[in-house]
C-alpha positions as protocol buffer text, in pm:
chain_id: "A"
residue {
  index: 1
  type: UNK
  ca { x: 9627 y: 8303 z: 10471 }
}
residue {
  index: 2
  type: UNK
  ca { x: 9577 y: 8530 z: 10171 }
}
residue {
  index: 3
  type: UNK
  ca { x: 9288 y: 8770 z: 10207 }
}
residue {
  index: 4
  type: UNK
  ca { x: 9127 y: 8879 z: 9879 }
}
residue {
  index: 5
  type: UNK
  ca { x: 8921 y: 9195 z: 9881 }
}
residue {
  index: 6
  type: UNK
  ca { x: 8545 y: 9157 z: 9891 }
}
residue {
  index: 7
  type: UNK
  ca { x: 8491 y: 9277 z: 9535 }
}
residue {
  index: 8
  type: UNK
  ca { x: 8674 y: 9126 z: 9239 }
}
residue {
  index: 9
  type: UNK
  ca { x: 8635 y: 9397 z: 8980 }
}
residue {
  index: 10
  type: UNK
  ca { x: 8465 y: 9733 z: 9019 }
}
residue {
  index: 11
  type: UNK
  ca { x: 8207 y: 9759 z: 8740 }
}
residue {
  index: 12
  type: UNK
  ca { x: 8238 y: 10045 z: 8492 }
}
residue {
  index: 13
  type: UNK
  ca { x: 8605 y: 10134 z: 8445 }
}
residue {
  index: 14
  type: UNK
  ca { x: 8556 y: 10509 z: 8410 }
}
residue {
  index: 15
  type: UNK
  ca { x: 8349 y: 10523 z: 8727 }
}
residue {
  index: 16
  type: UNK
  ca { x: 8601 y: 10303 z: 8910 }
}
residue {
  index: 17
  type: UNK
  ca { x: 8887 y: 10533 z: 8811 }
}
residue {
  index: 18
  type: UNK
  ca { x: 8698 y: 10841 z: 8928 }
}
residue {
  index: 19
  type: UNK
  ca { x: 8615 y: 10672 z: 9258 }
}
residue {
  index: 20
  type: UNK
  ca { x: 8975 y: 10566 z: 9307 }
}
residue {
  index: 21
  type: UNK
  ca { x: 9106 y: 10919 z: 9260 }
}
residue {
  index: 22
  type: UNK
  ca { x: 8841 y: 11054 z: 9500 }
}
residue {
  index: 23
  type: UNK
  ca { x: 8942 y: 10795 z: 9759 }
}
residue {
  index: 24
  type: UNK
  ca { x: 9305 y: 10893 z: 9713 }
}
residue {
  index: 25
  type: UNK
  ca { x: 9236 y: 11264 z: 9750 }
}
residue {
  index: 26
  type: UNK
  ca { x: 9026 y: 11206 z: 10062 }
}
residue {
  index: 27
  type: UNK
  ca { x: 9302 y: 11023 z: 10250 }
}
residue {
  index: 28
  type: UNK
  ca { x: 9429 y: 11206 z: 10557 }
}
residue {
  index: 29
  type: UNK
  ca { x: 9785 y: 11332 z: 10515 }
}
residue {
  index: 30
  type: UNK
  ca { x: 10021 y: 11159 z: 10267 }
}
residue {
  index: 31
  type: UNK
  ca { x: 10034 y: 11473 z: 10052 }
}
residue {
  index: 32
  type: UNK
  ca { x: 10359 y: 11387 z: 9872 }
}
residue {
  index: 33
  type: UNK
  ca { x: 10242 y: 11032 z: 9804 }
}
residue {
  index: 34
  type: UNK
  ca { x: 9907 y: 11153 z: 9672 }
}
residue {
  index: 35
  type: UNK
  ca { x: 10084 y: 11395 z: 9439 }
}
residue {
  index: 36
  type: UNK
  ca { x: 10306 y: 11112 z: 9310 }
}
residue {
  index: 37
  type: UNK
  ca { x: 10007 y: 10888 z: 9238 }
}
residue {
  index: 38
  type: UNK
  ca { x: 9823 y: 11169 z: 9060 }
}
residue {
  index: 39
  type: UNK
  ca { x: 10134 y: 11212 z: 8842 }
}
residue {
  index: 40
  type: UNK
  ca { x: 10137 y: 10836 z: 8787 }
}
residue {
  index: 41
  type: UNK
  ca { x: 9775 y: 10849 z: 8669 }
}
residue {
  index: 42
  type: UNK
  ca { x: 9858 y: 11138 z: 8433 }
}
residue {
  index: 43
  type: UNK
  ca { x: 10152 y: 10938 z: 8295 }
}
residue {
  index: 44
  type: UNK
  ca { x: 9926 y: 10638 z: 8221 }
}
residue {
  index: 45
  type: UNK
  ca { x: 9678 y: 10867 z: 8043 }
}
residue {
  index: 46
  type: UNK
  ca { x: 9943 y: 11018 z: 7817 }
}
residue {
  index: 47
  type: UNK
  ca { x: 10106 y: 10681 z: 7737 }
}
residue {
  index: 48
  type: UNK
  ca { x: 9769 y: 10536 z: 7639 }
}
residue {
  index: 49
  type: UNK
  ca { x: 9691 y: 10839 z: 7422 }
}
residue {
  index: 50
  type: UNK
  ca { x: 10029 y: 10802 z: 7248 }
}
residue {
  index: 51
  type: UNK
  ca { x: 9956 y: 10438 z: 7175 }
}
residue {
  index: 52
  type: UNK
  ca { x: 9613 y: 10528 z: 7040 }
}
residue {
  index: 53
  type: UNK
  ca { x: 9787 y: 10776 z: 6810 }
}
residue {
  index: 54
  type: UNK
  ca { x: 10020 y: 10503 z: 6685 }
}
residue {
  index: 55
  type: UNK
  ca { x: 10325 y: 10641 z: 6862 }
}
residue {
  index: 56
  type: UNK
  ca { x: 10578 y: 10458 z: 7075 }
}
residue {
  index: 57
  type: UNK
  ca { x: 10523 y: 10488 z: 7449 }
}
residue {
  index: 58
  type: UNK
  ca { x: 10715 y: 10401 z: 7763 }
}
residue {
  index: 59
  type: UNK
  ca { x: 10631 y: 10096 z: 7967 }
}
residue {
  index: 60
  type: UNK
  ca { x: 10383 y: 10154 z: 8247 }
}
residue {
  index: 61
  type: UNK
  ca { x: 10510 y: 10025 z: 8579 }
}
residue {
  index: 62
  type: UNK
  ca { x: 10276 y: 9804 z: 8777 }
}
residue {
  index: 63
  type: UNK
  ca { x: 10504 y: 9713 z: 9065 }
}
residue {
  index: 64
  type: UNK
  ca { x: 10566 y: 9926 z: 9375 }
}
residue {
  index: 65
  type: UNK
  ca { x: 10770 y: 9938 z: 9695 }
}
residue {
  index: 66
  type: UNK
  ca { x: 10588 y: 10086 z: 9995 }
}
residue {
  index: 67
  type: UNK
  ca { x: 10811 y: 10208 z: 10278 }
}
residue {
  index: 68
  type: UNK
  ca { x: 10660 y: 10305 z: 10610 }
}
residue {
  index: 69
  type: UNK
  ca { x: 10559 y: 10208 z: 10961 }
}
residue {
  index: 70
  type: UNK
  ca { x: 10247 y: 10004 z: 11043 }
}
residue {
  index: 71
  type: UNK
  ca { x: 9914 y: 10184 z: 11025 }
}
residue {
  index: 72
  type: UNK
  ca { x: 10021 y: 10450 z: 10774 }
}
residue {
  index: 73
  type: UNK
  ca { x: 9772 y: 10353 z: 10501 }
}
residue {
  index: 74
  type: UNK
  ca { x: 9973 y: 10107 z: 10291 }
}
residue {
  index: 75
  type: UNK
  ca { x: 9697 y: 9849 z: 10246 }
}
residue {
  index: 76
  type: UNK
  ca { x: 9443 y: 10121 z: 10169 }
}
residue {
  index: 77
  type: UNK
  ca { x: 9668 y: 10272 z: 9902 }
}
residue {
  index: 78
  type: UNK
  ca { x: 9736 y: 9925 z: 9756 }
}
residue {
  index: 79
  type: UNK
  ca { x: 9360 y: 9881 z: 9709 }
}
residue {
  index: 80
  type: UNK
  ca { x: 9337 y: 10223 z: 9543 }
}
residue {
  index: 81
  type: UNK
  ca { x: 9619 y: 10137 z: 9303 }
}
residue {
  index: 82
  type: UNK
  ca { x: 9437 y: 9817 z: 9207 }
}
residue {
  index: 83
  type: UNK
  ca { x: 9129 y: 10023 z: 9134 }
}
residue {
  index: 84
  type: UNK
  ca { x: 9330 y: 10278 z: 8932 }
}
residue {
  index: 85
  type: UNK
  ca { x: 9489 y: 10005 z: 8720 }
}
residue {
  index: 86
  type: UNK
  ca { x: 9148 y: 9845 z: 8668 }
}
residue {
  index: 87
  type: UNK
  ca { x: 9003 y: 10182 z: 8570 }
}
residue {
  index: 88
  type: UNK
  ca { x: 9270 y: 10227 z: 8303 }
}
residue {
  index: 89
  type: UNK
  ca { x: 9213 y: 9875 z: 8172 }
}
residue {
  index: 90
  type: UNK
  ca { x: 9556 y: 9757 z: 8287 }
}
residue {
  index: 91
  type: UNK
  ca { x: 9408 y: 9492 z: 8518 }
}
residue {
  index: 92
  type: UNK
  ca { x: 9099 y: 9285 z: 8451 }
}
residue {
  index: 93
  type: UNK
  ca { x: 8979 y: 9273 z: 8812 }
}
residue {
  index: 94
  type: UNK
  ca { x: 9192 y: 9500 z: 9029 }
}
residue {
  index: 95
  type: UNK
  ca { x: 9125 y: 9297 z: 9345 }
}
residue {
  index: 96
  type: UNK
  ca { x: 9376 y: 9276 z: 9630 }
}
residue {
  index: 97
  type: UNK
  ca { x: 9535 y: 8961 z: 9770 }
}
residue {
  index: 98
  type: UNK
  ca { x: 9737 y: 9042 z: 10083 }
}
residue {
  index: 99
  type: UNK
  ca { x: 9995 y: 8802 z: 10226 }
}
residue {
  index: 100
  type: UNK
  ca { x: 10289 y: 8796 z: 10462 }
}
residue {
  index: 101
  type: UNK
  ca { x: 10577 y: 8552 z: 10506 }
}
residue {
  index: 102
  type: UNK
  ca { x: 10357 y: 8287 z: 10668 }
}
residue {
  index: 103
  type: UNK
  ca { x: 10122 y: 8299 z: 10371 }
}
residue {
  index: 104
  type: UNK
  ca { x: 10381 y: 8201 z: 10110 }
}
residue {
  index: 105
  type: UNK
  ca { x: 10668 y: 8027 z: 10291 }
}
residue {
  index: 106
  type: UNK
  ca { x: 10641 y: 7657 z: 10379 }
}
residue {
  index: 107
  type: UNK
  ca { x: 10850 y: 7454 z: 10621 }
}
residue {
  index: 108
  type: UNK
  ca { x: 11007 y: 7202 z: 10385 }
}
residue {
  index: 109
  type: UNK
  ca { x: 11223 y: 7208 z: 10073 }
}
residue {
  index: 110
  type: UNK
  ca { x: 11019 y: 7241 z: 9755 }
}
residue {
  index: 111
  type: UNK
  ca { x: 10691 y: 7337 z: 9921 }
}
residue {
  index: 112
  type: UNK
  ca { x: 10751 y: 7712 z: 9927 }
}
residue {
  index: 113
  type: UNK
  ca { x: 10753 y: 7744 z: 9547 }
}
residue {
  index: 114
  type: UNK
  ca { x: 10423 y: 7556 z: 9529 }
}
residue {
  index: 115
  type: UNK
  ca { x: 10266 y: 7763 z: 9808 }
}
residue {
  index: 116
  type: UNK
  ca { x: 10388 y: 8093 z: 9663 }
}
residue {
  index: 117
  type: UNK
  ca { x: 10260 y: 8002 z: 9316 }
}
residue {
  index: 118
  type: UNK
  ca { x: 9917 y: 7905 z: 9448 }
}
residue {
  index: 119
  type: UNK
  ca { x: 9871 y: 8232 z: 9631 }
}
residue {
  index: 120
  type: UNK
  ca { x: 10021 y: 8440 z: 9351 }
}
residue {
  index: 121
  type: UNK
  ca { x: 9778 y: 8286 z: 9101 }
}
residue {
  index: 122
  type: UNK
  ca { x: 9488 y: 8408 z: 9314 }
}
residue {
  index: 123
  type: UNK
  ca { x: 9616 y: 8761 z: 9261 }
}
residue {
  index: 124
  type: UNK
  ca { x: 9633 y: 8738 z: 8881 }
}
residue {
  index: 125
  type: UNK
  ca { x: 9442 y: 9026 z: 8717 }
}
residue {
  index: 126
  type: UNK
  ca { x: 9475 y: 9213 z: 9047 }
}
residue {
  index: 127
  type: UNK
  ca { x: 9725 y: 9317 z: 9314 }
}
residue {
  index: 128
  type: UNK
  ca { x: 9963 y: 9084 z: 9499 }
}
residue {
  index: 129
  type: UNK
  ca { x: 10044 y: 9273 z: 9819 }
}
residue {
  index: 130
  type: UNK
  ca { x: 10326 y: 9136 z: 10037 }
}
residue {
  index: 131
  type: UNK
  ca { x: 10326 y: 9307 z: 10377 }
}
residue {
  index: 132
  type: UNK
  ca { x: 10642 y: 9302 z: 10589 }
}
residue {
  index: 133
  type: UNK
  ca { x: 10820 y: 9163 z: 10282 }
}
residue {
  index: 134
  type: UNK
  ca { x: 11159 y: 9201 z: 10454 }
}
residue {
  index: 135
  type: UNK
  ca { x: 11064 y: 8901 z: 10672 }
}
residue {
  index: 136
  type: UNK
  ca { x: 11131 y: 8684 z: 10367 }
}
residue {
  index: 137
  type: UNK
  ca { x: 11502 y: 8756 z: 10416 }
}
residue {
  index: 138
  type: UNK
  ca { x: 11519 y: 8735 z: 10795 }
}
residue {
  index: 139
  type: UNK
  ca { x: 11321 y: 8429 z: 10906 }
}
residue {
  index: 140
  type: UNK
  ca { x: 11496 y: 8117 z: 10789 }
}
residue {
  index: 141
  type: UNK
  ca { x: 11381 y: 7767 z: 10880 }
}
residue {
  index: 142
  type: UNK
  ca { x: 11573 y: 7446 z: 10942 }
}
residue {
  index: 143
  type: UNK
  ca { x: 11887 y: 7601 z: 10796 }
}
residue {
  index: 144
  type: UNK
  ca { x: 11716 y: 7646 z: 10459 }
}
residue {
  index: 145
  type: UNK
  ca { x: 11654 y: 7975 z: 10280 }
}
residue {
  index: 146
  type: UNK
  ca { x: 11282 y: 7921 z: 10227 }
}
residue {
  index: 147
  type: UNK
  ca { x: 11219 y: 8297 z: 10220 }
}
residue {
  index: 148
  type: UNK
  ca { x: 11473 y: 8326 z: 9940 }
}
residue {
  index: 149
  type: UNK
  ca { x: 11289 y: 8053 z: 9753 }
}
residue {
  index: 150
  type: UNK
  ca { x: 10967 y: 8254 z: 9784 }
}
residue {
  index: 151
  type: UNK
  ca { x: 11142 y: 8565 z: 9647 }
}
residue {
  index: 152
  type: UNK
  ca { x: 11288 y: 8376 z: 9350 }
}
residue {
  index: 153
  type: UNK
  ca { x: 10951 y: 8218 z: 9274 }
}
residue {
  index: 154
  type: UNK
  ca { x: 10777 y: 8554 z: 9297 }
}
residue {
  index: 155
  type: UNK
  ca { x: 11028 y: 8713 z: 9057 }
}
residue {
  index: 156
  type: UNK
  ca { x: 10972 y: 8436 z: 8801 }
}
residue {
  index: 157
  type: UNK
  ca { x: 10595 y: 8471 z: 8833 }
}
residue {
  index: 158
  type: UNK
  ca { x: 10620 y: 8849 z: 8793 }
}
residue {
  index: 159
  type: UNK
  ca { x: 10816 y: 8804 z: 8470 }
}
residue {
  index: 160
  type: UNK
  ca { x: 10581 y: 8538 z: 8334 }
}
residue {
  index: 161
  type: UNK
  ca { x: 10268 y: 8745 z: 8412 }
}
residue {
  index: 162
  type: UNK
  ca { x: 10390 y: 9094 z: 8330 }
}
residue {
  index: 163
  type: UNK
  ca { x: 10056 y: 9218 z: 8199 }
}
residue {
  index: 164
  type: UNK
  ca { x: 9833 y: 9042 z: 8450 }
}
residue {
  index: 165
  type: UNK
  ca { x: 9943 y: 9149 z: 8796 }
}
residue {
  index: 166
  type: UNK
  ca { x: 10064 y: 9437 z: 9010 }
}
residue {
  index: 167
  type: UNK
  ca { x: 10308 y: 9335 z: 9283 }
}
residue {
  index: 168
  type: UNK
  ca { x: 10348 y: 9560 z: 9587 }
}
residue {
  index: 169
  type: UNK
  ca { x: 10600 y: 9486 z: 9863 }
}
residue {
  index: 170
  type: UNK
  ca { x: 10579 y: 9681 z: 10187 }
}
residue {
  index: 171
  type: UNK
  ca { x: 10756 y: 9732 z: 10518 }
}
residue {
  index: 172
  type: UNK
  ca { x: 10982 y: 9950 z: 10731 }
}
residue {
  index: 173
  type: UNK
  ca { x: 11224 y: 10163 z: 10521 }
}
residue {
  index: 174
  type: UNK
  ca { x: 11558 y: 10027 z: 10649 }
}
residue {
  index: 175
  type: UNK
  ca { x: 11441 y: 9666 z: 10639 }
}
residue {
  index: 176
  type: UNK
  ca { x: 11296 y: 9710 z: 10290 }
}
residue {
  index: 177
  type: UNK
  ca { x: 11630 y: 9841 z: 10161 }
}
residue {
  index: 178
  type: UNK
  ca { x: 11787 y: 9519 z: 10288 }
}
residue {
  index: 179
  type: UNK
  ca { x: 11510 y: 9315 z: 10124 }
}
residue {
  index: 180
  type: UNK
  ca { x: 11561 y: 9482 z: 9786 }
}
residue {
  index: 181
  type: UNK
  ca { x: 11934 y: 9407 z: 9805 }
}
residue {
  index: 182
  type: UNK
  ca { x: 11882 y: 9040 z: 9895 }
}
residue {
  index: 183
  type: UNK
  ca { x: 11844 y: 8910 z: 9540 }
}
residue {
  index: 184
  type: UNK
  ca { x: 12017 y: 9028 z: 9220 }
}
residue {
  index: 185
  type: UNK
  ca { x: 11758 y: 9188 z: 8996 }
}
residue {
  index: 186
  type: UNK
  ca { x: 11489 y: 9224 z: 9264 }
}
residue {
  index: 187
  type: UNK
  ca { x: 11521 y: 9601 z: 9296 }
}
residue {
  index: 188
  type: UNK
  ca { x: 11495 y: 9647 z: 8919 }
}
residue {
  index: 189
  type: UNK
  ca { x: 11152 y: 9480 z: 8922 }
}
residue {
  index: 190
  type: UNK
  ca { x: 11009 y: 9774 z: 9117 }
}
residue {
  index: 191
  type: UNK
  ca { x: 11020 y: 10104 z: 8935 }
}
residue {
  index: 192
  type: UNK
  ca { x: 10829 y: 10316 z: 9186 }
}
residue {
  index: 193
  type: UNK
  ca { x: 10882 y: 10361 z: 9560 }
}
residue {
  index: 194
  type: UNK
  ca { x: 10622 y: 10536 z: 9774 }
}
residue {
  index: 195
  type: UNK
  ca { x: 10701 y: 10661 z: 10123 }
}
residue {
  index: 196
  type: UNK
  ca { x: 10441 y: 10656 z: 10400 }
}
residue {
  index: 197
  type: UNK
  ca { x: 10542 y: 10895 z: 10681 }
}
residue {
  index: 198
  type: UNK
  ca { x: 10411 y: 10856 z: 11035 }
}
residue {
  index: 199
  type: UNK
  ca { x: 10102 y: 11066 z: 11100 }
}
residue {
  index: 200
  type: UNK
  ca { x: 10130 y: 11392 z: 11289 }
}
residue {
  index: 201
  type: UNK
  ca { x: 9915 y: 11453 z: 11598 }
}
residue {
  index: 202
  type: UNK
  ca { x: 9683 y: 11674 z: 11393 }
}
residue {
  index: 203
  type: UNK
  ca { x: 9642 y: 11401 z: 11130 }
}
residue {
  index: 204
  type: UNK
  ca { x: 9575 y: 11137 z: 11395 }
}
residue {
  index: 205
  type: UNK
  ca { x: 9310 y: 11364 z: 11545 }
}
residue {
  index: 206
  type: UNK
  ca { x: 9151 y: 11410 z: 11203 }
}
residue {
  index: 207
  type: UNK
  ca { x: 9140 y: 11032 z: 11153 }
}
residue {
  index: 208
  type: UNK
  ca { x: 8985 y: 10982 z: 11497 }
}
residue {
  index: 209
  type: UNK
  ca { x: 8736 y: 11267 z: 11451 }
}
residue {
  index: 210
  type: UNK
  ca { x: 8629 y: 11128 z: 11113 }
}
residue {
  index: 211
  type: UNK
  ca { x: 8564 y: 10787 z: 11271 }
}
residue {
  index: 212
  type: UNK
  ca { x: 8309 y: 10940 z: 11508 }
}
residue {
  index: 213
  type: UNK
  ca { x: 8155 y: 11164 z: 11242 }
}
residue {
  index: 214
  type: UNK
  ca { x: 8121 y: 10878 z: 10994 }
}
residue {
  index: 215
  type: UNK
  ca { x: 7940 y: 10672 z: 11258 }
}
residue {
  index: 216
  type: UNK
  ca { x: 7696 y: 10949 z: 11357 }
}
residue {
  index: 217
  type: UNK
  ca { x: 7830 y: 11026 z: 11703 }
}
residue {
  index: 218
  type: UNK
  ca { x: 7787 y: 11369 z: 11860 }
}
residue {
  index: 219
  type: UNK
  ca { x: 8079 y: 11560 z: 12007 }
}
residue {
  index: 220
  type: UNK
  ca { x: 8071 y: 11872 z: 12221 }
}
residue {
  index: 221
  type: UNK
  ca { x: 8359 y: 12123 z: 12208 }
}
residue {
  index: 222
  type: UNK
  ca { x: 8490 y: 11966 z: 12532 }
}
residue {
  index: 223
  type: UNK
  ca { x: 8490 y: 11620 z: 12373 }
}
residue {
  index: 224
  type: UNK
  ca { x: 8665 y: 11749 z: 12063 }
}
residue {
  index: 225
  type: UNK
  ca { x: 8928 y: 11907 z: 12286 }
}
residue {
  index: 226
  type: UNK
  ca { x: 8970 y: 11578 z: 12471 }
}
residue {
  index: 227
  type: UNK
  ca { x: 9017 y: 11393 z: 12142 }
}
residue {
  index: 228
  type: UNK
  ca { x: 9282 y: 11644 z: 12037 }
}
residue {
  index: 229
  type: UNK
  ca { x: 9459 y: 11587 z: 12368 }
}
residue {
  index: 230
  type: UNK
  ca { x: 9429 y: 11210 z: 12368 }
}
residue {
  index: 231
  type: UNK
  ca { x: 9622 y: 11156 z: 12045 }
}
residue {
  index: 232
  type: UNK
  ca { x: 9920 y: 11337 z: 12196 }
}
residue {
  index: 233
  type: UNK
  ca { x: 9914 y: 11090 z: 12485 }
}
residue {
  index: 234
  type: UNK
  ca { x: 9927 y: 10775 z: 12274 }
}
residue {
  index: 235
  type: UNK
  ca { x: 10256 y: 10598 z: 12354 }
}
residue {
  index: 236
  type: UNK
  ca { x: 10499 y: 10632 z: 12064 }
}
residue {
  index: 237
  type: UNK
  ca { x: 10782 y: 10393 z: 11992 }
}
residue {
  index: 238
  type: UNK
  ca { x: 10880 y: 10107 z: 11765 }
}
residue {
  index: 239
  type: UNK
  ca { x: 10546 y: 9936 z: 11824 }
}
residue {
  index: 240
  type: UNK
  ca { x: 10335 y: 10245 z: 11753 }
}
residue {
  index: 241
  type: UNK
  ca { x: 10061 y: 10162 z: 11504 }
}
residue {
  index: 242
  type: UNK
  ca { x: 9966 y: 10512 z: 11379 }
}
residue {
  index: 243
  type: UNK
  ca { x: 9609 y: 10500 z: 11241 }
}
residue {
  index: 244
  type: UNK
  ca { x: 9581 y: 10138 z: 11357 }
}
residue {
  index: 245
  type: UNK
  ca { x: 9621 y: 10248 z: 11720 }
}
residue {
  index: 246
  type: UNK
  ca { x: 9374 y: 10530 z: 11663 }
}
residue {
  index: 247
  type: UNK
  ca { x: 9115 y: 10282 z: 11535 }
}
residue {
  index: 248
  type: UNK
  ca { x: 9173 y: 10067 z: 11845 }
}
residue {
  index: 249
  type: UNK
  ca { x: 9120 y: 10375 z: 12062 }
}
residue {
  index: 250
  type: UNK
  ca { x: 8802 y: 10460 z: 11873 }
}
residue {
  index: 251
  type: UNK
  ca { x: 8665 y: 10111 z: 11939 }
}
residue {
  index: 252
  type: UNK
  ca { x: 8763 y: 10131 z: 12307 }
}
residue {
  index: 253
  type: UNK
  ca { x: 8580 y: 10465 z: 12343 }
}
residue {
  index: 254
  type: UNK
  ca { x: 8269 y: 10315 z: 12182 }
}
residue {
  index: 255
  type: UNK
  ca { x: 8283 y: 10026 z: 12431 }
}
residue {
  index: 256
  type: UNK
  ca { x: 8300 y: 10273 z: 12721 }
}
residue {
  index: 257
  type: UNK
  ca { x: 8013 y: 10475 z: 12574 }
}
residue {
  index: 258
  type: UNK
  ca { x: 7805 y: 10160 z: 12531 }
}
residue {
  index: 259
  type: UNK
  ca { x: 7877 y: 10045 z: 12887 }
}
residue {
  index: 260
  type: UNK
  ca { x: 7764 y: 10382 z: 13024 }
}
residue {
  index: 261
  type: UNK
  ca { x: 7450 y: 10413 z: 12811 }
}
residue {
  index: 262
  type: UNK
  ca { x: 7347 y: 10051 z: 12870 }
}
residue {
  index: 263
  type: UNK
  ca { x: 7271 y: 10146 z: 13231 }
}
residue {
  index: 264
  type: UNK
  ca { x: 6970 y: 10344 z: 13111 }
}
residue {
  index: 265
  type: UNK
  ca { x: 6652 y: 10138 z: 13065 }
}
residue {
  index: 266
  type: UNK
  ca { x: 6535 y: 10358 z: 12777 }
}
residue {
  index: 267
  type: UNK
  ca { x: 6823 y: 10573 z: 12653 }
}
residue {
  index: 268
  type: UNK
  ca { x: 6734 y: 10887 z: 12464 }
}
residue {
  index: 269
  type: UNK
  ca { x: 6853 y: 10958 z: 12111 }
}
residue {
  index: 270
  type: UNK
  ca { x: 7103 y: 11207 z: 12252 }
}
residue {
  index: 271
  type: UNK
  ca { x: 7239 y: 10953 z: 12499 }
}
residue {
  index: 272
  type: UNK
  ca { x: 7281 y: 10699 z: 12218 }
}
residue {
  index: 273
  type: UNK
  ca { x: 7497 y: 10928 z: 12008 }
}
residue {
  index: 274
  type: UNK
  ca { x: 7669 y: 11164 z: 12252 }
}
residue {
  index: 275
  type: UNK
  ca { x: 8028 y: 11085 z: 12351 }
}
residue {
  index: 276
  type: UNK
  ca { x: 8140 y: 11210 z: 12694 }
}
residue {
  index: 277
  type: UNK
  ca { x: 8488 y: 11309 z: 12803 }
}
residue {
  index: 278
  type: UNK
  ca { x: 8484 y: 11032 z: 13064 }
}
residue {
  index: 279
  type: UNK
  ca { x: 8429 y: 10775 z: 12787 }
}
residue {
  index: 280
  type: UNK
  ca { x: 8757 y: 10890 z: 12637 }
}
residue {
  index: 281
  type: UNK
  ca { x: 8946 y: 10895 z: 12967 }
}
residue {
  index: 282
  type: UNK
  ca { x: 8830 y: 10545 z: 13061 }
}
residue {
  index: 283
  type: UNK
  ca { x: 8932 y: 10411 z: 12719 }
}
residue {
  index: 284
  type: UNK
  ca { x: 9294 y: 10518 z: 12755 }
}
residue {
  index: 285
  type: UNK
  ca { x: 9546 y: 10244 z: 12835 }
}
residue {
  index: 286
  type: UNK
  ca { x: 9609 y: 10245 z: 13209 }
}
residue {
  index: 287
  type: UNK
  ca { x: 9960 y: 10234 z: 13356 }
}
residue {
  index: 288
  type: UNK
  ca { x: 10052 y: 9899 z: 13503 }
}
residue {
  index: 289
  type: UNK
  ca { x: 10082 y: 9857 z: 13878 }
}
residue {
  index: 290
  type: UNK
  ca { x: 10428 y: 9718 z: 13953 }
}
residue {
  index: 291
  type: UNK
  ca { x: 10630 y: 9641 z: 14260 }
}
residue {
  index: 292
  type: UNK
  ca { x: 10960 y: 9819 z: 14302 }
}
residue {
  index: 293
  type: UNK
  ca { x: 11221 y: 9690 z: 14549 }
}
residue {
  index: 294
  type: UNK
  ca { x: 11427 y: 9964 z: 14712 }
}
residue {
  index: 295
  type: UNK
  ca { x: 11631 y: 9976 z: 15033 }
}
residue {
  index: 296
  type: UNK
  ca { x: 11497 y: 9645 z: 15169 }
}
residue {
  index: 297
  type: UNK
  ca { x: 11130 y: 9741 z: 15140 }
}
residue {
  index: 298
  type: UNK
  ca { x: 10870 y: 9699 z: 14869 }
}
residue {
  index: 299
  type: UNK
  ca { x: 10666 y: 9994 z: 14748 }
}
residue {
  index: 300
  type: UNK
  ca { x: 10382 y: 9987 z: 14501 }
}
residue {
  index: 301
  type: UNK
  ca { x: 10358 y: 10250 z: 14234 }
}
residue {
  index: 302
  type: UNK
  ca { x: 10280 y: 10336 z: 13879 }
}
residue {
  index: 303
  type: UNK
  ca { x: 10554 y: 10349 z: 13619 }
}
């Protein structure tokens, strides 16, 4: 199901633009991307000033490709772009409608175009954000290219609503290259590609630390050291969720803290806000106990 942002429109455009740039600058990491979007904002400013002076100006792109792993800030940046475009008067609302394959592809011939159009229309005057867009080219149904139908419909809608929508497609880099090559003319619809690198351990720690600070939790030097250590122990791999996994860990630590403090009949203010190292250790995913068969006997052990 499409999920529109809570606010459709952001009030005063000048204030919204200033807020958007502050939000961009305050993001952890993504330095190259932030520099590119600041240049993009400068470009819009100059093009609008040229038009005001009666001079010809280049077209301002509204459509983007986001390449990166899950949890690297793509949805957050999509919201910021909507706010930037609203601030410059290039979108009337700037709201975000986020979908994936299931949100726009139907199971029968002819239904996908209708479904895609309905969802796309909800994004008019804002941002149409298609996450894991490459799935439109990999998950066929009943022998029919319903994902391809969604892509063709989306391209037509982009052309027919050039001044009313920003379309952002996102996913893993290799898969997104395949997606952009799946339909003649699709790549040319997107003039700007932004890359979202995986977060470093230091950046993951900063994200985790900020979560606690923003929620008024206290942390001793020992706890801070434990947080620095814990991000290095998060299992990496194809399924690693970057900041998404860090947020899950944050929630798990809060649950452990709450379980510990709930044992006190009247917890003190310090107990309510102070995180302990053992809260962190207990929140870590535990190795699974498995049976291993070797030389005709069974031993139990941790992998």
